[in-house]
PDB file of C-alpha atoms in Angstrom:
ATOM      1  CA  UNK A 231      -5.141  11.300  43.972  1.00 32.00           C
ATOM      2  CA  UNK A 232      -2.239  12.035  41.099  1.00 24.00           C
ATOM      3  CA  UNK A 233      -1.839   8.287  40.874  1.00 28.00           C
ATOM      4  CA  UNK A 234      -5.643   7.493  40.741  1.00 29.00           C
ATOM      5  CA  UNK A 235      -6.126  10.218  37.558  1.00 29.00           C
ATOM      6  CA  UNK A 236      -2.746   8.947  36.012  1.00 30.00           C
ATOM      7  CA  UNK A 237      -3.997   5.522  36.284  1.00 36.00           C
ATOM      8  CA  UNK A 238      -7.633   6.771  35.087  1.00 36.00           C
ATOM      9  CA  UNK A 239      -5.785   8.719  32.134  1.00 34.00           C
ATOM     10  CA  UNK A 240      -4.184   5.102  31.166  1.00 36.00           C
ATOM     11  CA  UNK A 241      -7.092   3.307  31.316  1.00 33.00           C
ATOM     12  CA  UNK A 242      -8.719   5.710  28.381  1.00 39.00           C
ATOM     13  CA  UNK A 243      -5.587   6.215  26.402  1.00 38.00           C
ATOM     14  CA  UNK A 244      -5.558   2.534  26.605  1.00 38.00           C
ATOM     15  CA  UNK A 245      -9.307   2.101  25.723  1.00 41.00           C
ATOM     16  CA  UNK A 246      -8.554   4.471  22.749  1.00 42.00           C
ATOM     17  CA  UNK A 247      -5.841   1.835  21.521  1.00 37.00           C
ATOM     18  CA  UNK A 248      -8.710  -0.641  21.904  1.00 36.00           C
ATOM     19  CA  UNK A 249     -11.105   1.335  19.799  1.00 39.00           C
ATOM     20  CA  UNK A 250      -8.962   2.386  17.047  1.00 40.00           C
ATOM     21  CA  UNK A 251      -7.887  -1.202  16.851  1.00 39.00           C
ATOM     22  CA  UNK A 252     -11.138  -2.555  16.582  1.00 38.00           C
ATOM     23  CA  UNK A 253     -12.011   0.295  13.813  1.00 42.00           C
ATOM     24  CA  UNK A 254      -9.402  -1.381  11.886  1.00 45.00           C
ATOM     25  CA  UNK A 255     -10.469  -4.872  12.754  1.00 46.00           C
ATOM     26  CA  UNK A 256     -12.856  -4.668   9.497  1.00 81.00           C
ATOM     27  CA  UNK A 257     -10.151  -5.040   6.938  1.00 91.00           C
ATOM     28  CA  UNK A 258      -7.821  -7.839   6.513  1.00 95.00           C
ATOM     29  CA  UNK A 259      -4.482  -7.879   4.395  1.00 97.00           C
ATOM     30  CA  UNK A 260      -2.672 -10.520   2.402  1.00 97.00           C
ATOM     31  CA  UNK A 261       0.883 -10.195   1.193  1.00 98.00           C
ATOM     32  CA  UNK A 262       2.193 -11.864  -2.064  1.00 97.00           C
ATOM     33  CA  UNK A 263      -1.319 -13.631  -2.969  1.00 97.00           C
ATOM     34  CA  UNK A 264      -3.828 -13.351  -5.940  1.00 96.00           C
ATOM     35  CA  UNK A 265      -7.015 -10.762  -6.356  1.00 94.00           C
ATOM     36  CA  UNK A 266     -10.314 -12.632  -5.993  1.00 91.00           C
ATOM     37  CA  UNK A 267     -12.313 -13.329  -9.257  1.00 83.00           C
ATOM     38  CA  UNK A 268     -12.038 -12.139 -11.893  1.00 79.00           C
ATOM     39  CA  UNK A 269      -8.638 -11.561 -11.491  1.00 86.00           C
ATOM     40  CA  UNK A 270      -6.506 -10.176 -13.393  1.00 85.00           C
ATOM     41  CA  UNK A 271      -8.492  -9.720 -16.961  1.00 73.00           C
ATOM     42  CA  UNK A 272      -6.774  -7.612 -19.622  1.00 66.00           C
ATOM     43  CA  UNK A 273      -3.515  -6.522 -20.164  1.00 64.00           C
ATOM     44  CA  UNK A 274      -0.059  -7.547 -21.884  1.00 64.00           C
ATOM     45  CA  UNK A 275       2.312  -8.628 -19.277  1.00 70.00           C
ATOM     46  CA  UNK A 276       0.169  -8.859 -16.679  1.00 83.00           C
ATOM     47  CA  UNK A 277      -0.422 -11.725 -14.010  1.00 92.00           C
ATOM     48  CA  UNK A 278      -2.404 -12.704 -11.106  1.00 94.00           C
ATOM     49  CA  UNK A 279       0.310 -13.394  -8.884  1.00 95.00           C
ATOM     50  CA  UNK A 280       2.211 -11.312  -6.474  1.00 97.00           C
ATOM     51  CA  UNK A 281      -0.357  -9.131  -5.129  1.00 97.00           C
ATOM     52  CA  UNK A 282      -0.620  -7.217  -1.376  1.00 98.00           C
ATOM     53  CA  UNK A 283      -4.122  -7.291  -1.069  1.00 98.00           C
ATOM     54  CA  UNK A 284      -6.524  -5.532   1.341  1.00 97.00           C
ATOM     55  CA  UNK A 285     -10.003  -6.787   1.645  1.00 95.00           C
ATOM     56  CA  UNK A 286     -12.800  -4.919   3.757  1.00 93.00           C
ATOM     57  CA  UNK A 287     -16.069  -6.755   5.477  1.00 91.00           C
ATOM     58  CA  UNK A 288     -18.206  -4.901   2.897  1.00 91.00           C
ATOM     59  CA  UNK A 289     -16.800  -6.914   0.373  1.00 89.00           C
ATOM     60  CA  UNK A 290     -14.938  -4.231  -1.352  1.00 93.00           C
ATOM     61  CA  UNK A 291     -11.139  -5.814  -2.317  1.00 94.00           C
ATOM     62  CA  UNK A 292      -8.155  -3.623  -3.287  1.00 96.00           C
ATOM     63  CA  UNK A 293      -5.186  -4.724  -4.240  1.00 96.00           C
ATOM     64  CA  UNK A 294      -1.412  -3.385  -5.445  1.00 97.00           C
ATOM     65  CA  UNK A 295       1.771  -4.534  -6.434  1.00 97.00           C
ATOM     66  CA  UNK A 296       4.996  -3.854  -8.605  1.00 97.00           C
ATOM     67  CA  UNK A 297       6.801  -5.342 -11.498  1.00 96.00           C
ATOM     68  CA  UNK A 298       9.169  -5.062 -14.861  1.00 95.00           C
ATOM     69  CA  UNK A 299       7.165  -3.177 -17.735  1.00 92.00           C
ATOM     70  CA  UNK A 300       5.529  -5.774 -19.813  1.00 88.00           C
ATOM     71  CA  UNK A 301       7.775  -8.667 -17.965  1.00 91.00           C
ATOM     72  CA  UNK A 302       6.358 -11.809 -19.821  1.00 89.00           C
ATOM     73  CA  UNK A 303       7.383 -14.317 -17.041  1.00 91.00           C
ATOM     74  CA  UNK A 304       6.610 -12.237 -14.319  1.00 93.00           C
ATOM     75  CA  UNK A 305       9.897 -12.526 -12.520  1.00 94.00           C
ATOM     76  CA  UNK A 306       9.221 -10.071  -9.595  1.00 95.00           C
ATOM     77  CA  UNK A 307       8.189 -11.837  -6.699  1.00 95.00           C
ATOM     78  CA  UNK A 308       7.960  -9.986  -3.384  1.00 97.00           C
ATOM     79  CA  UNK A 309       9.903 -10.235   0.089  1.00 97.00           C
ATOM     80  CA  UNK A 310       6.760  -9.710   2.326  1.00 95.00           C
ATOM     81  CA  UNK A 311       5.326  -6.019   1.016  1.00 95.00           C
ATOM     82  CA  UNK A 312       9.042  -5.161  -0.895  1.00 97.00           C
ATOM     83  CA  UNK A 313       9.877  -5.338  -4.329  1.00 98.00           C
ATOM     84  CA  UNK A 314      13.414  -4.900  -5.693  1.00 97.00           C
ATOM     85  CA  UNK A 315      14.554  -4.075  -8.985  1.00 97.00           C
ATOM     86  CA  UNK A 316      17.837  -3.527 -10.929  1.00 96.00           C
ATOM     87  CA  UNK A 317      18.510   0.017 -11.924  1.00 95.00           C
ATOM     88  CA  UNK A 318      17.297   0.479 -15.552  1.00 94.00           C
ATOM     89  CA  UNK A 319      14.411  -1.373 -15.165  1.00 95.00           C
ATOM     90  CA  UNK A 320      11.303   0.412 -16.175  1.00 94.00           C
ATOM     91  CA  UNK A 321       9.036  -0.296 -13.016  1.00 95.00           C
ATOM     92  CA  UNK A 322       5.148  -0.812 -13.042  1.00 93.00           C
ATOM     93  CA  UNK A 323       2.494  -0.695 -10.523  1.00 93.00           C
ATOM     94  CA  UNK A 324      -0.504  -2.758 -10.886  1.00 93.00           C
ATOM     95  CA  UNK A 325      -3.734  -1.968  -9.134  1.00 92.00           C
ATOM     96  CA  UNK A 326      -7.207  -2.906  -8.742  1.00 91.00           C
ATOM     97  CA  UNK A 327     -10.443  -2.101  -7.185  1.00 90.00           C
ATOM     98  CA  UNK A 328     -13.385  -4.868  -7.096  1.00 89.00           C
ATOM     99  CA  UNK A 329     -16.307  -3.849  -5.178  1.00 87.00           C
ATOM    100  CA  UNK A 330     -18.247  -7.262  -5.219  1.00 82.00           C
ATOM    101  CA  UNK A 331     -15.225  -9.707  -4.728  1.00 83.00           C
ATOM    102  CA  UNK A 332     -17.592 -11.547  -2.329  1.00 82.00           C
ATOM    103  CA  UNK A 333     -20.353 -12.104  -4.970  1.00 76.00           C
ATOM    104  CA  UNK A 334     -22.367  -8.732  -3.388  1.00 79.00           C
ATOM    105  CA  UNK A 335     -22.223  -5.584  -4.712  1.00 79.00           C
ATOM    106  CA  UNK A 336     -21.281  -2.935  -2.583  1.00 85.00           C
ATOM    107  CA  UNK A 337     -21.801   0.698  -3.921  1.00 84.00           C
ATOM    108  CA  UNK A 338     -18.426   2.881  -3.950  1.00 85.00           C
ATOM    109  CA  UNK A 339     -19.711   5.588  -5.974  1.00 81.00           C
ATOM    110  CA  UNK A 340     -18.977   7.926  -3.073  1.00 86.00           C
ATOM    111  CA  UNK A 341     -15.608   6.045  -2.423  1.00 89.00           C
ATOM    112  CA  UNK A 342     -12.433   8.356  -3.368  1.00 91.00           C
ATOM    113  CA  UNK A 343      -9.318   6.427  -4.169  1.00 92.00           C
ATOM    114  CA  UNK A 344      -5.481   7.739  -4.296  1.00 94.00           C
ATOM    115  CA  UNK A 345      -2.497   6.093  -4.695  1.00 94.00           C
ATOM    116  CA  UNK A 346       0.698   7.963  -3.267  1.00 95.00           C
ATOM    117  CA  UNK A 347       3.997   7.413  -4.487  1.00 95.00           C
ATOM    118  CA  UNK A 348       6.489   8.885  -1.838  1.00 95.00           C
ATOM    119  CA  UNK A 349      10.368   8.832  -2.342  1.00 94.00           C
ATOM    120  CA  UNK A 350      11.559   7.754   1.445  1.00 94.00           C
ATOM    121  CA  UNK A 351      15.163   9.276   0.247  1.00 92.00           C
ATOM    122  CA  UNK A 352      14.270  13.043  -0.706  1.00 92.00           C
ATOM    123  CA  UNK A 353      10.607  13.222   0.809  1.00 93.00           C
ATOM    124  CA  UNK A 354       9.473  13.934  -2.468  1.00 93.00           C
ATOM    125  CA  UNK A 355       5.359  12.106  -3.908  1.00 93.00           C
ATOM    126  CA  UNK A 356       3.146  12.268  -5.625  1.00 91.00           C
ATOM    127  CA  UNK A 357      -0.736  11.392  -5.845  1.00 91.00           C
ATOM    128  CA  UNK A 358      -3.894  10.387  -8.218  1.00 87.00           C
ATOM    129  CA  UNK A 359      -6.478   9.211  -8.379  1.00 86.00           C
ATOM    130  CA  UNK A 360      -6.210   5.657  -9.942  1.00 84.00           C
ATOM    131  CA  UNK A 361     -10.236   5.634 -10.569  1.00 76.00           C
ATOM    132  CA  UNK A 362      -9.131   8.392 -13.899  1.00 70.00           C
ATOM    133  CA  UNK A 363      -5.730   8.126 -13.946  1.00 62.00           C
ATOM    134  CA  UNK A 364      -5.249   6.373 -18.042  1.00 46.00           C
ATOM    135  CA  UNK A 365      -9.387   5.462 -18.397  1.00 41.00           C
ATOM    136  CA  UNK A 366      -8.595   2.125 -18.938  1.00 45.00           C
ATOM    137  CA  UNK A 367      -9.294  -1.408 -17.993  1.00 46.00           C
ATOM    138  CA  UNK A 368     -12.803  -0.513 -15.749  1.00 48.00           C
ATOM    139  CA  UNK A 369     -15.031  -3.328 -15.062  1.00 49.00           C
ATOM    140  CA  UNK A 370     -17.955  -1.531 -16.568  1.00 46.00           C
ATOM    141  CA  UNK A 371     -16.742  -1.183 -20.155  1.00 45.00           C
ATOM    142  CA  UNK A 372     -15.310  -5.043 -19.754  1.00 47.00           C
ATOM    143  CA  UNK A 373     -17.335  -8.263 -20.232  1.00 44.00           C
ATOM    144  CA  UNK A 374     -16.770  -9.989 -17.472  1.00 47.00           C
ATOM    145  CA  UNK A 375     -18.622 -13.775 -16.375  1.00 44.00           C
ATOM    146  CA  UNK A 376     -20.338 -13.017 -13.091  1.00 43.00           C
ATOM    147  CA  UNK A 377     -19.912  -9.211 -12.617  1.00 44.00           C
ATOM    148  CA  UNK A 378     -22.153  -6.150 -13.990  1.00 45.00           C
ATOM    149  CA  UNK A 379     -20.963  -2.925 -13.920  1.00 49.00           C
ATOM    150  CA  UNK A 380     -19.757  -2.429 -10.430  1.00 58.00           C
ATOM    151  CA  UNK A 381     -17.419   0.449 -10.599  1.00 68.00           C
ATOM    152  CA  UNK A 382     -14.292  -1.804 -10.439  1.00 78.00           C
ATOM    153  CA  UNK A 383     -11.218  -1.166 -12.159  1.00 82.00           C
ATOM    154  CA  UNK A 384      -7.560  -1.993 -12.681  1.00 84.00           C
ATOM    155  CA  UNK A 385      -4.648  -0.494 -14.497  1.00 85.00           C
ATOM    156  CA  UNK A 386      -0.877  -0.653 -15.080  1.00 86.00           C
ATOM    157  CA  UNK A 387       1.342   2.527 -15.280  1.00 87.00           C
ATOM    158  CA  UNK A 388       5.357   3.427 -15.320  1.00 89.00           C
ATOM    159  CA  UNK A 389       6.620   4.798 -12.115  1.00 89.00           C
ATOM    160  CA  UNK A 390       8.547   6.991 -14.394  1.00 84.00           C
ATOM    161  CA  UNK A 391       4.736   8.331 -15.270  1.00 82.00           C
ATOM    162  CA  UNK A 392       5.260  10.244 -12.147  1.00 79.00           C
ATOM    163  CA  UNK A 393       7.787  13.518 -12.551  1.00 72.00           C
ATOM    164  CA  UNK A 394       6.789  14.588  -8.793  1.00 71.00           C
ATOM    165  CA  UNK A 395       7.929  11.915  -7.183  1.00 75.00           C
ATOM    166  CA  UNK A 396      11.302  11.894  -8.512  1.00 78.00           C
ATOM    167  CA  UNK A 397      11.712   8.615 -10.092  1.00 87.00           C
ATOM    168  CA  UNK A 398      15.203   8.221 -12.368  1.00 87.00           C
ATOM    169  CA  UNK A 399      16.503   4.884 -13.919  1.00 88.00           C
ATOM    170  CA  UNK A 400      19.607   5.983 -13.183  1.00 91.00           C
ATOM    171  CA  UNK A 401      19.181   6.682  -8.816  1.00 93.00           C
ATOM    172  CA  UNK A 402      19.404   4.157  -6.233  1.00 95.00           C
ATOM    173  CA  UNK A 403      16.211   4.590  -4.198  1.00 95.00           C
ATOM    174  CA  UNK A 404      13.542   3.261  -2.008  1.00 96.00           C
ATOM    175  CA  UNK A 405       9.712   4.475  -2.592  1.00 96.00           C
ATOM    176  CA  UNK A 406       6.523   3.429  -0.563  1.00 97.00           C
ATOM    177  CA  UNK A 407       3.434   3.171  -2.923  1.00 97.00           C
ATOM    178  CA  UNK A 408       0.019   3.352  -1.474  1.00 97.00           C
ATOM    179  CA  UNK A 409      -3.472   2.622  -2.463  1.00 97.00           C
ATOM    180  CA  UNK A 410      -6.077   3.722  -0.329  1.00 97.00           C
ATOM    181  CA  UNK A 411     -10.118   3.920  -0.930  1.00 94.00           C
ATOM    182  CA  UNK A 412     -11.643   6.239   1.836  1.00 94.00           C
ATOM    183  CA  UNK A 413     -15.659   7.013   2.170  1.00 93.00           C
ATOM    184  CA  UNK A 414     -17.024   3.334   1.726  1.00 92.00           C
ATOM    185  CA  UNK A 415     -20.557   3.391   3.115  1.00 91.00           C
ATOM    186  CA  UNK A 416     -19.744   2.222   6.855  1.00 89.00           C
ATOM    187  CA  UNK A 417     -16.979   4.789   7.155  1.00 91.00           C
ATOM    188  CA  UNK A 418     -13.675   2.821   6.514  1.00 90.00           C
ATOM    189  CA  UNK A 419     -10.894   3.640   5.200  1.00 95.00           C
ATOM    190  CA  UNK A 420      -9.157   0.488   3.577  1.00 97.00           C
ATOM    191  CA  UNK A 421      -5.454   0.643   2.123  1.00 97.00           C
ATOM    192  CA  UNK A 422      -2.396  -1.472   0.927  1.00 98.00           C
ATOM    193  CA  UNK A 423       0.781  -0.966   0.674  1.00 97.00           C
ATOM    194  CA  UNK A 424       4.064  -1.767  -1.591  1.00 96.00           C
ATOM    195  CA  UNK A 425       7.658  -0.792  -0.919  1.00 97.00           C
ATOM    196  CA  UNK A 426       9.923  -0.593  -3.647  1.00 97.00           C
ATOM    197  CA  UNK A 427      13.762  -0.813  -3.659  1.00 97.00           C
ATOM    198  CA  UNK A 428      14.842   0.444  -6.750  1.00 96.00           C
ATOM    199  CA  UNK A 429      18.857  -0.592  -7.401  1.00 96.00           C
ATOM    200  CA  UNK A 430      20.892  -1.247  -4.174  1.00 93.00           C
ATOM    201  CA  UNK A 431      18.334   1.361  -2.287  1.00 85.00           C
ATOM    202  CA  UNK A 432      18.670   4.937  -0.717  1.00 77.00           C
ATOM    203  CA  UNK A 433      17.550   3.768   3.140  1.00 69.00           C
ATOM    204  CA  UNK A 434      16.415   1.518   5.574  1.00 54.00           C
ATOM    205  CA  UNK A 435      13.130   0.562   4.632  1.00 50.00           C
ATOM    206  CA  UNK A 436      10.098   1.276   6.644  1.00 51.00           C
ATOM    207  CA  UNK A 437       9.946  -1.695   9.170  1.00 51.00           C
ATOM    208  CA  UNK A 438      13.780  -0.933   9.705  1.00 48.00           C
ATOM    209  CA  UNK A 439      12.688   2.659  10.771  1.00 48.00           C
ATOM    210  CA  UNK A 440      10.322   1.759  12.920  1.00 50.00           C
ATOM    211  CA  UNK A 441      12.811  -0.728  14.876  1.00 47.00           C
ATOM    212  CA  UNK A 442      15.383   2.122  14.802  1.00 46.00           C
ATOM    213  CA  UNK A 443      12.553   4.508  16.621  1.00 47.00           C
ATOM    214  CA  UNK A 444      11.412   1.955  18.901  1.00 51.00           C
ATOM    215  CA  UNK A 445      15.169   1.135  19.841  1.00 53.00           C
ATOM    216  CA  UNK A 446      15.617   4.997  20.716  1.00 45.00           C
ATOM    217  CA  UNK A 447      12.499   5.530  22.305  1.00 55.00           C
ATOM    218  CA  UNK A 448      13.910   2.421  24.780  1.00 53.00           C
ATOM    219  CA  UNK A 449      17.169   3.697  25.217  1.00 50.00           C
ATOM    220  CA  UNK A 450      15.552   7.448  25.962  1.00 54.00           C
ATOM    221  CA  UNK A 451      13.389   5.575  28.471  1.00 54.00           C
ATOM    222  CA  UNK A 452      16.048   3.394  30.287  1.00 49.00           C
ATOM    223  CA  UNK A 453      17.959   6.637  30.323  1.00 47.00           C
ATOM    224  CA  UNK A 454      15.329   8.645  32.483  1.00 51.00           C
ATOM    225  CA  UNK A 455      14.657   5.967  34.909  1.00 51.00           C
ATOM    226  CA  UNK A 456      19.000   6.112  35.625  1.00 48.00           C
ATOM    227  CA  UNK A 457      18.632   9.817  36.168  1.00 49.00           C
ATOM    228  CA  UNK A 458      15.490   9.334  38.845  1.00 51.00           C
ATOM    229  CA  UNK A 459      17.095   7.068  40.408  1.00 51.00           C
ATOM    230  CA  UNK A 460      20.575   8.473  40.702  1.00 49.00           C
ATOM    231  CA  UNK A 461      18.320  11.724  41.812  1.00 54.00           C
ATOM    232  CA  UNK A 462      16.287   9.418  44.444  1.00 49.00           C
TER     233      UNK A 462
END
């Protein structure tokens, strides 16, 4: 009986995986690859190149990714999701938000975006919302071929913008920067991600941690089974 409601209990924690895959089945990301039209539109400094972009089945793209202050070549390019930088380099983060990328409007006037910029060596972040954040560079107050005004919007702005999340010139250190959109109108949640190694770095970065977790959840593991069987 134990083994049939262990087995039972599985089966649904399993299922669960299942379903909270397929939730996140809708959105699709690309690392190191351009936003959809229109692009990149306004701006000193800034290309269409280098992006991590997330796209949703709406139609709703977002898209992130880091680079030199006003960098006229563009000399960045990113290792997967990672960015590195020498110290003394004023760092930028470039977002955007198109809500038609597909050619159909989709309505994110309920939609409430963040971006989170966390400091993986002293736990310290901070948040805003990049929809306010400068007032800038919104698809609605631009004249753009093709697009009416949709909501959309893109911006630029200095890490070192951001007190709370402890950013220095001067410190070796590795931050995760995320943009996420939450509320679209069939429930997701859609975000992307950028990790940025500022100087030589402070730690592992996050794929590293996750190996290092996994490795010492296996050698826990391995460990118990020894026991029960030295106890059997």
């Amino acid at each position: 009986m134990f083994k049939r409601v262990l087995g039972a209990a599985a089966l649904a924690a399993a299922a669960g995986l299942v379903a909270a895959s397929s939730a996140q089945a809708s959105s699709v990301t690309v690392l190191d690859t351009q936003l959809a039209a229109p692009g990149v539109y306004r701006g000193i400094g800034n290309f269409n190149t280098g992006y991590a972009v997330t796209t949703d089945s709406l139609g709703v793209e977002i898209g992130l990714k880091s680079k030199i202050n006003r960098d006229p070549n563009d000399t960045v390019q990113p290792v997967g999701d990672v960015y590195s930088f020498d110290l003394g380099e004023k760092v930028n983060i470039d977002y955007s938000v198109n809500p038609d990328f597909t050619g159909t409007e989709v309505d994110i006037s309920q939609a409430i975006a963040s971006i989170t910029i966390l400091n993986l060596r002293t736990g310290t972040s901070a948040t805003f919302n990049p929809e306010t954040f400068g007032g800038d560079a919104s698809f609605g107050s631009t004249v753009i071929p093709g697009h009416d005004a949709d909501g959309g919007y893109q911006n630029s702005e200095q890490l070192g913008f951001f007190p709370a999340a402890a950013f220095s010139l001067t410190t070796n250190d590795t931050y995760d920067v995320t943009l996420s959109l939450s509320g679209l109108p069939n429930g997701d949640t859609i975000s992307v991600e950028n990790v940025v190694k500022y100087g030589t770095g402070a730690i592992p970065e996050p794929a590293s941690w996750a190996l290092m977790l996994l490795g010492f959840g296996s050698a826990g593991a391995l460990l118990r089974r020894r026991r029960q069987a030295v106890a059997a």
